Coordinates of C-alpha atoms in Angstrom, one line a residue:
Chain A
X1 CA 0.0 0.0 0.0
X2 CA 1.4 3.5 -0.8
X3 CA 1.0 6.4 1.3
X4 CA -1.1 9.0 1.0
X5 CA 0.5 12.7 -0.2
X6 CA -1.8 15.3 1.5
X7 CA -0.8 18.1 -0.9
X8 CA -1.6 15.5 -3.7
X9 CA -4.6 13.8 -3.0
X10 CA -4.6 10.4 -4.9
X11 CA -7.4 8.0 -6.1
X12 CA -7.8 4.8 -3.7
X13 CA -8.5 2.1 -6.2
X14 CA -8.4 -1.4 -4.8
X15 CA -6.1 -0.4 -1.9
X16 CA -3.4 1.5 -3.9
X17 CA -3.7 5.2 -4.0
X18 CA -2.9 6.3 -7.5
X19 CA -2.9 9.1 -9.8
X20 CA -5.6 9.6 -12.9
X21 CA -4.6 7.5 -15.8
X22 CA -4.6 10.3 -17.9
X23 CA -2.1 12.0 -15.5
X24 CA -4.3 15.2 -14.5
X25 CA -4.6 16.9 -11.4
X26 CA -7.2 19.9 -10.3
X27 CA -6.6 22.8 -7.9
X28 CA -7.7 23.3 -4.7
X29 CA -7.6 26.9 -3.0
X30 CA -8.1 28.4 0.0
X31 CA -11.5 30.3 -0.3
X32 CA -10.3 33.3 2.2
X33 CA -7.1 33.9 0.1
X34 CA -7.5 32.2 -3.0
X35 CA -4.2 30.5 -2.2
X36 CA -3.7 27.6 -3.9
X37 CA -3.6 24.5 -1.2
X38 CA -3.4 21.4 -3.2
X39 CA -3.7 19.4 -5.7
X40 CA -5.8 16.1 -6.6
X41 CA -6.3 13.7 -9.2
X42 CA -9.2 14.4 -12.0
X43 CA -10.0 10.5 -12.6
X44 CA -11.8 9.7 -15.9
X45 CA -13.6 7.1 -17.1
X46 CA -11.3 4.9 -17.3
X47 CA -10.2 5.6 -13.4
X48 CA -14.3 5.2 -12.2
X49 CA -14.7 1.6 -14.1
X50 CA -11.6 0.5 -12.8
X51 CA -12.5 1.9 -9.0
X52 CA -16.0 -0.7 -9.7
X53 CA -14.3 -3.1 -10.5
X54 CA -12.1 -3.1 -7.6
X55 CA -15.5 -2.9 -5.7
X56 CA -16.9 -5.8 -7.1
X57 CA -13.8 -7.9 -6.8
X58 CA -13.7 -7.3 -3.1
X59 CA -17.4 -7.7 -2.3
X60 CA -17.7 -11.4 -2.5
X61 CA -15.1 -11.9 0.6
X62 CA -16.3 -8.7 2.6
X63 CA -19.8 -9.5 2.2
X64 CA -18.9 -13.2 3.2
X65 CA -16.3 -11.9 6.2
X66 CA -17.9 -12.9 9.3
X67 CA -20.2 -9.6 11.3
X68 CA -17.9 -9.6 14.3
X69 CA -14.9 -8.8 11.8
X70 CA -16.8 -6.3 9.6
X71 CA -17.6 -4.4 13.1
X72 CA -14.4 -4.5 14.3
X73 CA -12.6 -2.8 10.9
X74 CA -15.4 -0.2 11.2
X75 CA -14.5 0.5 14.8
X76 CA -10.9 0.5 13.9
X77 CA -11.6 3.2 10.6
X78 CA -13.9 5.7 13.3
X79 CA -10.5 5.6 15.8
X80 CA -8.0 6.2 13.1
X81 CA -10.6 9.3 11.9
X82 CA -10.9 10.4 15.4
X83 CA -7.0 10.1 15.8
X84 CA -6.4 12.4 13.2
X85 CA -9.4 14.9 14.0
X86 CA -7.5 18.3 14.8
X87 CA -5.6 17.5 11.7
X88 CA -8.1 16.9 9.0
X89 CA -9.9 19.8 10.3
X90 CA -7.1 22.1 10.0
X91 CA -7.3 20.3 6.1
X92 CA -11.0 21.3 5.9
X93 CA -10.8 24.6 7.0
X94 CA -7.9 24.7 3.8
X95 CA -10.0 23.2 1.6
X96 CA -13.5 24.6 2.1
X97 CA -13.1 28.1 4.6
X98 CA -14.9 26.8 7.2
X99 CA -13.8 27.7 11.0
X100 CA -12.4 25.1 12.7
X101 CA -15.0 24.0 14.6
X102 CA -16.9 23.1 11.8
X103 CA -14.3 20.6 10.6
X104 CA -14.0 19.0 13.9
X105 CA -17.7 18.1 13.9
X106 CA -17.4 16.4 10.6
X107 CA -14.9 14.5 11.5
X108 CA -16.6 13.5 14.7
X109 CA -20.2 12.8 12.8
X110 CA -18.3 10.8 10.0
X111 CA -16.6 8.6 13.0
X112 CA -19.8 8.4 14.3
X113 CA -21.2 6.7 11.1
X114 CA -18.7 4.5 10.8
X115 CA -19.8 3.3 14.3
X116 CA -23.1 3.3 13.6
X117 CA -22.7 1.2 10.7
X118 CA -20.6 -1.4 13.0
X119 CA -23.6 -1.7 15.4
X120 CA -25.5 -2.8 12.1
X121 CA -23.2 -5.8 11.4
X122 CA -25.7 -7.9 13.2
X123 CA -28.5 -6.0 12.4
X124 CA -30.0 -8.0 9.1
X125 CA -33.0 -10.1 10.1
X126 CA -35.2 -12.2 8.9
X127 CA -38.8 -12.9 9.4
X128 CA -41.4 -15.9 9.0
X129 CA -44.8 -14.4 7.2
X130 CA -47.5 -17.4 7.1
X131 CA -48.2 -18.9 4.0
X132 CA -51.8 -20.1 2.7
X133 CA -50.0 -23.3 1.0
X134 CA -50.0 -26.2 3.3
X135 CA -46.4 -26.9 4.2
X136 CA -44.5 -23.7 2.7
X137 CA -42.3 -22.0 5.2
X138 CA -42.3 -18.3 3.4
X139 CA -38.7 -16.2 4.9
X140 CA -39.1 -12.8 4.1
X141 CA -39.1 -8.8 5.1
X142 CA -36.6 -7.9 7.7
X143 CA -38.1 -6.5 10.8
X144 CA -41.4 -6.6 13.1
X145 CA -43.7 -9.1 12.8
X146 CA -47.0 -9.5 14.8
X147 CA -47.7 -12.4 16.8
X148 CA -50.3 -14.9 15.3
X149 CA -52.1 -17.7 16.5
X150 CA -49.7 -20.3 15.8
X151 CA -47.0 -18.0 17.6
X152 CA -49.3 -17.9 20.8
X153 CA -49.6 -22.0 20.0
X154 CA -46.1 -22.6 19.6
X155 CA -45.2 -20.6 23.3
X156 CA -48.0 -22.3 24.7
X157 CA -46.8 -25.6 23.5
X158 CA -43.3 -24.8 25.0
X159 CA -44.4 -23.1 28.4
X160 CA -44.5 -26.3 30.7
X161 CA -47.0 -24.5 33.0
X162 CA -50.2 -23.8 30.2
X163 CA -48.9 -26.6 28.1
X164 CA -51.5 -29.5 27.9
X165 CA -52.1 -32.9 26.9
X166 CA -50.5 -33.5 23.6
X167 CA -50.6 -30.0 22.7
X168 CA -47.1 -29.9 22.9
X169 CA -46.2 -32.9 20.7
X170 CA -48.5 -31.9 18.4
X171 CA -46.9 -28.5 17.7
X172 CA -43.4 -29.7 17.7
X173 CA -44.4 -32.3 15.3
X174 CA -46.2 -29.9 12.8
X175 CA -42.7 -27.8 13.0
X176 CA -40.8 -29.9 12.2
X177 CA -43.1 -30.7 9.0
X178 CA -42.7 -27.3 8.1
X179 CA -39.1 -27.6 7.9
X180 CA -38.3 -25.5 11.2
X181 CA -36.5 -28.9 12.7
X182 CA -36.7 -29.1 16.4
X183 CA -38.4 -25.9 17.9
X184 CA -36.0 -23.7 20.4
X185 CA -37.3 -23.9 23.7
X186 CA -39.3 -21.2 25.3
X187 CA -39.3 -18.4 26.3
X188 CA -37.0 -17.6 23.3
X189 CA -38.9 -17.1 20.2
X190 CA -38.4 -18.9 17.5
X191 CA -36.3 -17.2 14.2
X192 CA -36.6 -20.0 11.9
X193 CA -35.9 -18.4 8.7
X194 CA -33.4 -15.1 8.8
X195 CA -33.6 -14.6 5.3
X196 CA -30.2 -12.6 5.2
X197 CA -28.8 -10.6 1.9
X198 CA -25.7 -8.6 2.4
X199 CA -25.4 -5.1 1.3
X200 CA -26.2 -5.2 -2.3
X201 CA -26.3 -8.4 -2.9
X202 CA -26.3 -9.5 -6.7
X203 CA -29.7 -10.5 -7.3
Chain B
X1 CA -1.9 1.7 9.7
X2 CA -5.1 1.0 7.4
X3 CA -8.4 -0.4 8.4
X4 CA -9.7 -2.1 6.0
X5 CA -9.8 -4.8 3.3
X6 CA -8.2 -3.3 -0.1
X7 CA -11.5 -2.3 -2.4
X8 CA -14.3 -2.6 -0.1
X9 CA -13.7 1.3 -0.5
X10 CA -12.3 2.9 -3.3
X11 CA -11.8 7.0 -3.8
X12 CA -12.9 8.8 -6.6
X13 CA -11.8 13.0 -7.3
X14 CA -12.7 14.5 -10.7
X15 CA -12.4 17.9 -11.9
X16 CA -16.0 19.7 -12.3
X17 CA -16.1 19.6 -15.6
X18 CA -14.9 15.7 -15.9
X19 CA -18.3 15.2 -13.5
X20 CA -20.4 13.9 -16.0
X21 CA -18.2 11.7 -17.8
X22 CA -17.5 10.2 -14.1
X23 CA -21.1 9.9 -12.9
X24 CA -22.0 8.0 -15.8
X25 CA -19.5 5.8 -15.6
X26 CA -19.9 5.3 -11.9
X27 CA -23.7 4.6 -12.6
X28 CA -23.8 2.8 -15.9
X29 CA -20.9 0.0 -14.4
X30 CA -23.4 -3.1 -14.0
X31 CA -22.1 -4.3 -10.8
X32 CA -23.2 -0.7 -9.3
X33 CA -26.5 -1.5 -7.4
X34 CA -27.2 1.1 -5.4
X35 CA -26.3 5.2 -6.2
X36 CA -26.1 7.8 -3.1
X37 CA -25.6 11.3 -3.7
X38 CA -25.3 14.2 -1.6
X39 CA -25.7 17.6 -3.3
X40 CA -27.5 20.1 -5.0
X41 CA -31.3 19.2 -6.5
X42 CA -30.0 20.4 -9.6
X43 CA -27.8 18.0 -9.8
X44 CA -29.8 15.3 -8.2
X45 CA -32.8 15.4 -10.6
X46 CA -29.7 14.2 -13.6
X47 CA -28.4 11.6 -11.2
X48 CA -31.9 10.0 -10.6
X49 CA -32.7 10.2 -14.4
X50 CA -29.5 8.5 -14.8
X51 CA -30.3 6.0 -12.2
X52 CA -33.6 5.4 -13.8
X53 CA -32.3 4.4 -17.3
X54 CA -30.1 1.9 -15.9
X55 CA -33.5 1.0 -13.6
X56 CA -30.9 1.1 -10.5
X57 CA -32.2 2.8 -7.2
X58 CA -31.1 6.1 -5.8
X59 CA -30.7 7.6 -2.5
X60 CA -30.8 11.6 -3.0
X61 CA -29.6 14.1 -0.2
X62 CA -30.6 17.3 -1.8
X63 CA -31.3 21.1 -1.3
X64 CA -33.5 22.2 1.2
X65 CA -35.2 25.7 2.9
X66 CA -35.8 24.7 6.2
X67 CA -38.0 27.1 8.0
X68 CA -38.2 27.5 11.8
X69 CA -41.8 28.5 13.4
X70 CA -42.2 30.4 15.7
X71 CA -45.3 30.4 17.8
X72 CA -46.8 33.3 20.1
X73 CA -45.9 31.7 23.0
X74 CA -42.5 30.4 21.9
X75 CA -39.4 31.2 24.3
X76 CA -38.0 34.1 21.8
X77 CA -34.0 33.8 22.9
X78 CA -34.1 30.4 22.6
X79 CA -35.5 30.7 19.3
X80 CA -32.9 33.6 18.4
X81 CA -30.5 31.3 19.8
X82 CA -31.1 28.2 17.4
X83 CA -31.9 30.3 14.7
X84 CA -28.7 31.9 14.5
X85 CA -27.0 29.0 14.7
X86 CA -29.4 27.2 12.3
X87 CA -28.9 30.2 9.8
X88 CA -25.4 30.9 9.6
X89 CA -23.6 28.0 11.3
X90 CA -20.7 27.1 8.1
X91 CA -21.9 30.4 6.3
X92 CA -25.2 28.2 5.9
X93 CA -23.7 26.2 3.5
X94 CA -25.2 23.4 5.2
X95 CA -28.6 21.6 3.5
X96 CA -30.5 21.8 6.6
X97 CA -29.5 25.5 7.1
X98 CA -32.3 27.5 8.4
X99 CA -33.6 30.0 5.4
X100 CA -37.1 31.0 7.1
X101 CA -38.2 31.9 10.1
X102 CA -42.0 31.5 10.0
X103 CA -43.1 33.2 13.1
X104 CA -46.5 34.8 14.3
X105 CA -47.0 38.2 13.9
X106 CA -47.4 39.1 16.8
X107 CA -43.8 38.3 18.3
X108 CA -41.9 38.6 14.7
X109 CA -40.7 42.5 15.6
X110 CA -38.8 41.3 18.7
X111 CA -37.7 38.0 17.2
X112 CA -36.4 39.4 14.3
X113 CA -34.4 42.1 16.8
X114 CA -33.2 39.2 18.8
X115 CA -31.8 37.3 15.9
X116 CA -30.0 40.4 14.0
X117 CA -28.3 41.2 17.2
X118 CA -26.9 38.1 17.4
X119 CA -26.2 38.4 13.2
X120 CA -24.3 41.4 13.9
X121 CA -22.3 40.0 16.9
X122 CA -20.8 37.8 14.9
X123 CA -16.9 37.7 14.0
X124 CA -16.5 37.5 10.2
X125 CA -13.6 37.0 9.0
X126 CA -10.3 34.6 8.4
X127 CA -11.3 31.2 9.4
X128 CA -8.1 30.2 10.5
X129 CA -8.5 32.5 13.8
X130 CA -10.0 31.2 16.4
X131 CA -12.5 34.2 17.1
X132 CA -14.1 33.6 13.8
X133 CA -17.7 32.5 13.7
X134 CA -18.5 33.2 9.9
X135 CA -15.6 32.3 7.4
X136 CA -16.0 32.8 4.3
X137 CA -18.0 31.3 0.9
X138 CA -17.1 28.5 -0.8
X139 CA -16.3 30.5 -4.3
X140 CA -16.5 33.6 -6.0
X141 CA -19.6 32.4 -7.5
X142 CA -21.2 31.7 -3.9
X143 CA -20.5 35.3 -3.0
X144 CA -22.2 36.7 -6.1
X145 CA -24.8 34.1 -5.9
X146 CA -26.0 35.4 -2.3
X147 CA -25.3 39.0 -3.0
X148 CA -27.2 38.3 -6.2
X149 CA -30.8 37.1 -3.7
X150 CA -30.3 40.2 -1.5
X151 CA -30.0 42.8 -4.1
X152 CA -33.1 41.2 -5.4
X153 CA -35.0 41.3 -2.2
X154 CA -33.9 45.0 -1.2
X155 CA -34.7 46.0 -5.0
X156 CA -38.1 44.7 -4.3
X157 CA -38.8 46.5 -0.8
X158 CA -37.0 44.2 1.5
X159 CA -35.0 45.5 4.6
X160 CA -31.4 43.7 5.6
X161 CA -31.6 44.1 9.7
X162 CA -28.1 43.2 9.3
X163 CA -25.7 42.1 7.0
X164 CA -26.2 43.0 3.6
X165 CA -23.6 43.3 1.4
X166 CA -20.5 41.0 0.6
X167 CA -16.7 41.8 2.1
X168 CA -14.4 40.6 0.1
X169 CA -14.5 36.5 0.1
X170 CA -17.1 36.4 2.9
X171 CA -20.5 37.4 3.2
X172 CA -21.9 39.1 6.6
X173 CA -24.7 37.2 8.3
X174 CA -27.8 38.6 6.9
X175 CA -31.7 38.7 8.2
X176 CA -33.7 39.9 5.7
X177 CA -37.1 41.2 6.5
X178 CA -40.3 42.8 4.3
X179 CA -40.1 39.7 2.6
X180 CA -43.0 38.9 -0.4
X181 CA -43.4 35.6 -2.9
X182 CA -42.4 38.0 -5.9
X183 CA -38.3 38.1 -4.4
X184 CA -36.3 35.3 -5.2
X185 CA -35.2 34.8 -2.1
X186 CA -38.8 33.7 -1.1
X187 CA -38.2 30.2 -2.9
X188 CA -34.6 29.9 -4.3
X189 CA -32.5 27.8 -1.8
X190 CA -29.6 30.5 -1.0
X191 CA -27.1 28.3 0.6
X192 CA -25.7 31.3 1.8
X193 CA -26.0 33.1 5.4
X194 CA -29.0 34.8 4.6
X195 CA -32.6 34.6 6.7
X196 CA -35.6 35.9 6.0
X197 CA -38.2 36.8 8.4
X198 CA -42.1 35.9 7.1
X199 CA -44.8 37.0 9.9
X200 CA -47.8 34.8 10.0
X201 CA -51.1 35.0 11.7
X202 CA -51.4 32.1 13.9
X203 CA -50.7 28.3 13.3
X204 CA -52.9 27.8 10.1
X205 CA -51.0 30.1 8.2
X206 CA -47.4 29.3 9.6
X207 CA -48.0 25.6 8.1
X208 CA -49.3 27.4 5.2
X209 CA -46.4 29.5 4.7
X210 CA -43.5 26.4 6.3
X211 CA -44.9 24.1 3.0
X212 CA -44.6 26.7 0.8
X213 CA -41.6 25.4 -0.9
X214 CA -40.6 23.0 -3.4
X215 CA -38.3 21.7 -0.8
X216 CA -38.7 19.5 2.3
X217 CA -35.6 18.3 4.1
X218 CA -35.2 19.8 8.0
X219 CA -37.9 22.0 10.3
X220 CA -37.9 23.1 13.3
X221 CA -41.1 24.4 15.7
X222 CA -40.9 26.6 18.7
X223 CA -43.6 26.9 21.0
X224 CA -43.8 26.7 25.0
X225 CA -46.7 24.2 24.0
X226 CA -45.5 20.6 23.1
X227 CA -48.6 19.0 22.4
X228 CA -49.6 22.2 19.8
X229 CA -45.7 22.2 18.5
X230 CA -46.2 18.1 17.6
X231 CA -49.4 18.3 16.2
X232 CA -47.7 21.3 14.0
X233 CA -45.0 19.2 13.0
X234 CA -47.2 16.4 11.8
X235 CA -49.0 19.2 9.1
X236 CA -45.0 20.3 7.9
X237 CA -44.0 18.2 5.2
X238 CA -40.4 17.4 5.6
X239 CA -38.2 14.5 6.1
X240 CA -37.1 15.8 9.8
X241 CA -38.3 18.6 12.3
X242 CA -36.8 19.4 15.6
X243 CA -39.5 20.9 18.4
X244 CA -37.5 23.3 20.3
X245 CA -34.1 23.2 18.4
X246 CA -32.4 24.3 15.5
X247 CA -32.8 22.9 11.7
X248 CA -29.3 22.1 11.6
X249 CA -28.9 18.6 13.6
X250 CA -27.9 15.2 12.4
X251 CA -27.0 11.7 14.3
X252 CA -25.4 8.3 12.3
X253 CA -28.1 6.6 13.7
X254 CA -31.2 8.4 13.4
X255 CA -33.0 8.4 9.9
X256 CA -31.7 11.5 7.7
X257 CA -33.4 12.6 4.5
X258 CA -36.4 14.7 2.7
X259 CA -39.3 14.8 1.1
X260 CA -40.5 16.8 -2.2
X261 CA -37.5 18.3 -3.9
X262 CA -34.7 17.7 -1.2
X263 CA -34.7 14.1 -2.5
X264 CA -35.8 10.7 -1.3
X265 CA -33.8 7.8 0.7
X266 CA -33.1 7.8 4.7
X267 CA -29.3 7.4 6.0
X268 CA -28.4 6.3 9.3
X269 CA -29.4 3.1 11.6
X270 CA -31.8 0.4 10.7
X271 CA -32.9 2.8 8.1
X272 CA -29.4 2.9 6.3
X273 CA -29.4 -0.7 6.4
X274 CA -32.9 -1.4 4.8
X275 CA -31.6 1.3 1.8
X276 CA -28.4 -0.6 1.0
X277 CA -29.5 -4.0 1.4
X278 CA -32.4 -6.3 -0.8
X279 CA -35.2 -7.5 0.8
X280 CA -35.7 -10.7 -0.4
X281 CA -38.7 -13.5 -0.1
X282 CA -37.6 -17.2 0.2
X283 CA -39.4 -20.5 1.0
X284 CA -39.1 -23.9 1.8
X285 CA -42.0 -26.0 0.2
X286 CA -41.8 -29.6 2.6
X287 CA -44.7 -30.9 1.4
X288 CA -45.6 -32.1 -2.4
X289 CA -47.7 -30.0 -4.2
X290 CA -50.2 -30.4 -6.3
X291 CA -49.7 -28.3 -9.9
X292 CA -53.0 -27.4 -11.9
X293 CA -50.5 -28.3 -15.2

């Protein structure tokens, strides 16, 4: 990986920073003085396929890379931000005129994101929606989903106090014919089918 | 030190005038699945047509012309206080900058006092010192943009309580009053640290006056009554309103975004994670069916 040259901002295409391929570079000023305060590189077509690609190409393993990791390399990108706060501000105040204070918050809310997105990485759920064809288990819309009658079964069925006669065996059995396999016990409630898609998953 | 796996992110700069050329690119790529822009509604409305021909979805953080209003029983210096801030906090360059305080007639005088006191109080100057409060505009174009809406206004009967007129890169914190639907200021988004004052009579016409825009990202409401300041919210159409606090206010993990012309799409939290991710519908058939062919 090369390092990054803060009076030429680079292009980060699949973990190398790197000029445009045609070579160009645009000006950046100071809006008090008009000073000039930088450079960075004018990317082209070429450049934004090529920075897709490199997205793409990485996507299967990321999206594949287990939550707790994914949380912990947005945690790690919000303290290295956070680190460098006073700096990039001075940067923004450069680069846009705005006091310092203003940079400092940005810095802090785009930390913040990146936080907020790690809190997410467990955050995809699933959630069973009753079918009306006998023996389909449907897995479907992430989020809330209202108890039903064969919820209030199922608990009842578990709860060794209310449960009665073969109630109990029955219900298990009809799970497991509808592919749920052996019920979890209660209080817990069942998630059967987390139907989970990454972000952007290729349909 | 580096966080993360190489091309899970990848940076992009381009010259303004290469924008086009990049943006299509960007969008057109098939693997692309989902487009999030941040920016002007201007530029928004080409990036959603864009999106559309390649039938991809867009999330769109756009313009706005948040309003503040202020009720008749409203605490007035704390509604100076947040619109000030809400007005000219970053020159209001910001998309949730206050442009229009909405407030009842019968309280706008002394509101409007409040709030260019505090305008004029204001350190202008080199952003680089520490005293300064209002830096200056982005470009030379900003600066003749914004002096562009207030010589408008002021040709057309408006009065500047403070501010006015540009000084050199920067441009003075500016509350505007006199303000009618004929002055461009009334509508255009000025992205500049300019206010304008619009006296209502009563709540009716303060809703009335908050949705007249084509915009609808940020509000805010002031009123010492909570229950009349929610059910006032409820009527403004916009993707956010504070009671009691400034337009300019955003967390990572509370839903951001608009309505109307400031775009479409919510960022932050569970709502972030809906946006980016496809909802799909799966099932497990365990018993044989029967098929009418």
């Amino acid at each position: 990986m090369t390092t990054v040259d803060l009076d030429h901002q680079q292009l980060l295409i699949g973990g190398d920073w790197t000029g445009a391929k045609s070579g160009r570079e645009y000006e950046q000023s100071f809006p008090f003085t008009g000073d000039q305060v930088g450079w960075a590189a004018a990317a082209g077509r070429d450049d934004a396929r090529k920075a897709v690609d490199a997205a793409a190409a990485a996507f299967g393993e990321w999206s594949q890379s287990a939550p707790a990791m994914r949380r912990q390399i947005l945690n790690k990108a919000a303290d290295l931000l956070m680190k460098r706060q006073v700096e990039i501000a001075g940067i923004v105040t450069e680069e846009t005129g705005g006091v310092f204070g203003w940079g400092m918050f940005n810095v802090e809310l785009a930390a913040g994101m990146l936080r907020e997105a790690a809190a997410q990485a467990y955050g995809l759920m699933g959630e069973v929606i009753p079918s009306d064809v006998p023996g389909k288990l449907a897995m479907g819309r992430p989020g809330a989903r209202r108890r039903g009658r064969r919820d209030r079964a199922l608990e009842r069925a578990r709860d060794p106090v209310h449960a009665r006669g073969g109630d109990a065996a029955r219900v298990r059995e009809h799970g497991r014919a509808q592919g749920f396999g052996d019920l979890p016990p209660h209080p817990r409630r069942h998630r059967a089918g987390a139907d989970r898609c990454g972000p952007a998953c290729p349909a | 030190m580096r966080a993360c796996l190489p091309g899970v992110i990848n940076l992009v700069t381009n010259s303004p005038e290469d924008a086009a050329d990049v943006v299509d690119e960007l969008i057109a790529h098939p693997a692309t699945r989902r487009i999030n822009f941040t920016g002007s509604t201007r530029v928004g409305r080409i990036i959603a047509e864009k999106g559309g021909a390649h039938l991809k979805r867009v999330l769109l953080e756009l313009g706005g012309k948040a309003p503040i209003v202020v009720l008749g029983d409203a605490d007035l210096d704390r509604a100076a206080a947040a619109a000030s801030f809400g007005a000219f906090f970053h020159q209001g360059q910001i998309c949730m900058s206050t442009e229009r305080i909405v407030v009842d007639r019968t309280v706008a005088d002394a509101l409007a006092e409040k709030l260019a006191e505090r305008a004029r109080a204001l350190p202008v100057g080199d952003p680089r010192e520490q005293s300064t409060a209002i830096g200056p505009l982005i470009n030379r174009a900003a600066v003749e943009r914004v002096s562009g809406l207030v010589e408008d206004a002021v040709g057309k009967g408006a009065k500047a309580l403070s501010g006015g007129e540009a000084d050199g890169p920067c441009f003075p914190p500016t509350v505007l009053t006199g303000i009618t639907p004929e002055m461009r200021i009334y509508s255009e988004e000025s992205f500049g640290p300019l206010v304008t004052i619009l006296p209502v009579d009563g709540p009716d016409e303060a809703v009335e006056v908050a949705n007249d825009t084509e915009y609808g990202l940020s509000a805010a409401v002031f009123s010492e009554n909570v229950g009349a300041a929610l059910e006032l919210a409820q009527r403004i159409e916009s993707g956010i309103c504070h009671i009691n606090d400034t337009t300019v206010h955003d967390e990572p993990q509370m839903p951001f975004g608009g309505v109307k012309a400031s775009g479409f799409g919510r960022f932050g939290g569970r709502a972030a994670l809906e946006e980016f991710t496809e909802l799909r519908w799966i099932t497990v058939q365990s018993l044989p069916r029967h098929y009418p062919i």
